[in-house]
Tab-separated table of C-alpha atoms in Angstrom:
chain	number	residue	atom	x	y	z
Q	5	ILE	CA	40.119	27.084	51.025
Q	6	LYS	CA	41.120	26.382	54.633
Q	7	THR	CA	41.303	22.873	56.027
Q	8	PRO	CA	41.981	21.968	59.674
Q	9	SER	CA	44.360	19.393	61.078
Q	10	LYS	CA	43.522	16.804	63.709
Q	11	VAL	CA	44.616	15.131	66.914
Q	12	ILE	CA	43.864	11.628	68.046
Q	13	LEU	CA	42.975	11.681	71.715
Q	14	PHE	CA	42.859	7.908	72.266
Q	15	GLY	CA	43.846	4.941	70.109
Q	16	GLU	CA	46.371	6.599	67.781
Q	17	HIS	CA	48.325	3.506	66.759
Q	18	GLY	CA	45.427	1.102	67.051
Q	19	VAL	CA	43.427	2.653	64.191
Q	20	VAL	CA	45.872	1.312	61.599
Q	21	ASP	CA	45.039	-2.197	62.842
Q	22	GLY	CA	41.276	-1.594	62.892
Q	23	TYR	CA	40.797	-0.643	66.551
Q	24	GLY	CA	38.741	2.358	67.605
Q	25	ALA	CA	39.975	5.860	68.314
Q	26	ILE	CA	38.655	9.229	69.372
Q	27	SER	CA	39.891	12.178	67.316
Q	28	MET	CA	39.014	15.809	66.752
Q	29	ALA	CA	39.820	18.605	64.330
Q	30	ILE	CA	42.036	21.411	65.585
Q	31	ASN	CA	42.661	24.958	64.442
Q	32	LEU	CA	46.017	24.487	62.700
Q	33	LYS	CA	45.172	24.893	59.033
Q	34	THR	CA	46.324	24.284	55.504
Q	35	THR	CA	45.366	27.157	53.214
Q	36	GLY	CA	44.850	26.922	49.477
Q	37	ARG	CA	44.804	30.272	47.679
Q	38	ILE	CA	43.281	29.972	44.209
Q	39	LEU	CA	44.526	32.238	41.418
Q	40	GLU	CA	43.794	32.539	37.713
Q	41	ASN	CA	45.918	30.668	35.224
Q	42	ASN	CA	45.308	31.413	31.550
Q	43	LYS	CA	47.282	28.432	30.294
Q	44	ASN	CA	45.763	24.956	29.976
Q	45	LYS	CA	47.656	24.000	33.129
Q	46	ILE	CA	47.199	23.546	36.812
Q	47	THR	CA	50.064	25.145	38.686
Q	48	ILE	CA	50.718	24.182	42.284
Q	49	ASN	CA	53.005	26.283	44.463
Q	50	LEU	CA	53.956	24.570	47.714
Q	51	ARG	CA	55.133	27.703	49.524
Q	52	ASP	CA	56.470	26.060	52.669
Q	53	ILE	CA	58.916	23.830	50.825
Q	54	GLY	CA	59.659	26.180	47.918
Q	55	LYS	CA	58.414	23.901	45.129
Q	56	GLU	CA	56.191	24.671	42.166
Q	57	ILE	CA	54.881	22.319	39.512
Q	58	ASN	CA	53.015	22.973	36.261
Q	59	LEU	CA	50.787	20.168	35.022
Q	60	ASN	CA	49.005	19.929	31.686
Q	61	ILE	CA	45.364	19.296	32.525
Q	62	GLU	CA	44.966	16.469	30.004
Q	63	ASP	CA	48.010	14.616	31.418
Q	64	ILE	CA	46.948	14.608	35.080
Q	65	PRO	CA	44.569	11.584	34.989
Q	66	LYS	CA	47.396	9.397	33.619
Q	67	ILE	CA	50.213	10.421	35.978
Q	68	ASP	CA	52.091	7.580	37.672
Q	69	LEU	CA	52.866	8.664	41.248
Q	70	ASN	CA	55.916	6.386	41.253
Q	71	ASN	CA	57.527	8.881	38.862
Q	72	CYS	CA	56.833	11.911	41.100
Q	73	GLU	CA	58.968	13.534	43.769
Q	74	SER	CA	57.844	12.443	47.220
Q	75	ASP	CA	57.132	16.077	48.238
Q	76	LEU	CA	54.601	16.369	45.413
Q	77	LYS	CA	52.836	13.000	45.580
Q	78	TYR	CA	49.988	14.101	47.862
Q	79	VAL	CA	49.028	17.071	45.691
Q	80	ILE	CA	49.486	15.340	42.327
Q	81	GLY	CA	47.696	12.238	43.614
Q	82	SER	CA	44.821	14.426	44.826
Q	83	LEU	CA	44.425	16.094	41.449
Q	84	ARG	CA	44.671	12.794	39.588
Q	85	SER	CA	42.153	11.083	41.887
Q	86	ILE	CA	39.528	13.836	41.812
Q	87	MET	CA	39.786	14.157	38.039
Q	88	ASN	CA	39.490	10.402	37.495
Q	89	TYR	CA	36.561	10.240	39.905
Q	90	LEU	CA	34.745	13.003	38.013
Q	91	ILE	CA	35.553	11.479	34.610
Q	92	ASN	CA	34.512	7.936	35.581
Q	93	ASN	CA	31.587	8.616	37.928
Q	94	LYS	CA	30.123	11.960	36.873
Q	95	ASN	CA	31.003	11.956	33.149
Q	96	ILE	CA	32.760	15.319	33.487
Q	97	ASN	CA	35.682	15.674	31.089
Q	98	SER	CA	36.451	19.383	30.951
Q	99	PHE	CA	38.317	21.132	33.750
Q	100	LYS	CA	39.409	24.724	34.299
Q	101	PRO	CA	43.042	25.776	34.650
Q	102	PHE	CA	44.113	27.487	37.861
Q	103	LYS	CA	47.037	28.193	40.109
Q	104	LEU	CA	46.952	26.985	43.705
Q	105	ASP	CA	49.279	28.355	46.370
Q	106	ILE	CA	49.358	25.999	49.349
Q	107	SER	CA	50.735	26.944	52.739
Q	108	SER	CA	50.286	25.309	56.115
Q	109	GLU	CA	50.554	26.004	59.830
Q	110	ILE	CA	50.682	22.262	60.515
Q	111	PRO	CA	54.049	20.764	61.459
Q	112	ILE	CA	54.788	17.733	59.267
Q	113	SER	CA	55.452	14.230	60.594
Q	114	CYS	CA	53.941	15.047	64.007
Q	115	GLY	CA	50.724	13.010	63.787
Q	116	LEU	CA	48.513	16.046	63.172
Q	117	GLY	CA	47.222	14.988	59.748
Q	118	SER	CA	49.242	17.413	57.626
Q	119	SER	CA	49.113	15.127	54.586
Q	120	ALA	CA	45.351	14.598	54.864
Q	121	SER	CA	44.852	18.342	55.264
Q	122	VAL	CA	46.868	19.068	52.106
Q	123	ILE	CA	44.985	16.381	50.171
Q	124	ILE	CA	41.585	17.741	51.204
Q	125	THR	CA	42.630	21.354	50.535
Q	126	THR	CA	43.758	20.364	47.029
Q	127	ILE	CA	40.567	18.444	46.238
Q	128	LYS	CA	38.266	21.161	47.636
Q	129	SER	CA	40.182	23.826	45.692
Q	130	PHE	CA	39.819	21.831	42.471
Q	131	LEU	CA	36.084	21.389	43.063
Q	132	HIS	CA	35.654	25.089	43.887
Q	133	VAL	CA	37.386	26.249	40.694
Q	134	ASN	CA	35.194	23.931	38.627
Q	135	ASN	CA	31.961	24.910	40.449
Q	136	LEU	CA	31.438	21.343	41.639
Q	137	SER	CA	30.652	19.767	44.984
Q	138	LEU	CA	30.714	16.264	46.420
Q	139	SER	CA	29.206	14.655	49.465
Q	140	ASN	CA	31.466	14.192	52.479
Q	141	LYS	CA	31.241	10.442	51.838
Q	142	ASP	CA	32.651	10.797	48.306
Q	143	LEU	CA	35.248	13.341	49.431
Q	144	LEU	CA	36.357	10.961	52.187
Q	145	LYS	CA	36.629	8.032	49.775
Q	146	ILE	CA	38.795	10.006	47.330
Q	147	ALA	CA	41.014	11.648	49.967
Q	148	PHE	CA	41.626	8.399	51.841
Q	149	SER	CA	42.521	6.575	48.616
Q	150	VAL	CA	45.247	9.180	47.954
Q	151	GLU	CA	46.654	8.918	51.460
Q	152	ARG	CA	46.671	5.116	51.308
Q	153	GLU	CA	48.327	5.095	47.873
Q	154	VAL	CA	51.095	7.502	48.900
Q	155	GLN	CA	51.725	6.125	52.402
Q	156	GLY	CA	50.969	2.462	51.854
Q	157	ARG	CA	49.336	1.620	55.155
Q	158	ALA	CA	46.973	4.320	56.408
Q	159	SER	CA	43.956	4.874	58.624
Q	160	ILE	CA	40.786	6.681	57.609
Q	161	THR	CA	40.958	8.645	60.892
Q	162	ASP	CA	42.859	11.669	59.582
Q	163	THR	CA	40.746	12.253	56.483
Q	164	ALA	CA	37.440	11.557	58.270
Q	165	THR	CA	38.234	13.862	61.182
Q	166	ILE	CA	39.382	16.700	58.933
Q	167	ILE	CA	36.402	16.404	56.572
Q	168	HIS	CA	33.806	16.214	59.360
Q	169	GLY	CA	35.558	18.828	61.480
Q	170	GLY	CA	34.524	17.773	64.962
Q	171	PRO	CA	35.199	15.075	67.516
Q	172	LEU	CA	34.732	11.583	66.088
Q	173	ARG	CA	34.800	8.024	67.261
Q	174	ILE	CA	36.465	6.032	64.488
């Protein structure tokens, strides 16, 4: 699963306060490589920062992000949010184990949407493994909720631009 990053051409700081912006996806990508995992776990390997976490599938929907390392909050929050969405809205309660290796070409903390790209890569990987799909609208809602929960104050610009993949007026 490959997910782009984004740039905001105009209005970068204004979007947080509800003003408009023009953004577009760019070709710096986060890559999620899906591998088999025979345990009843989801294993996430964040290659670029040298961290790996093993999560029991049945525990993920109940995880409190306040008890997670900051480096792992986006990925764990993504898994928790997509699972809870599927449980509560689609009545799906059984999920497949897998291992996900995540790497990225996107520099962090540079305004290129690295966190949104990782969130969307994680959610799309989870959906792919479980042979599920969601509309862009639902994907956007879930991804943005993770970004807002982890960051506090956030704009929908990053997630919307990355999901839709082209230039957008937000």
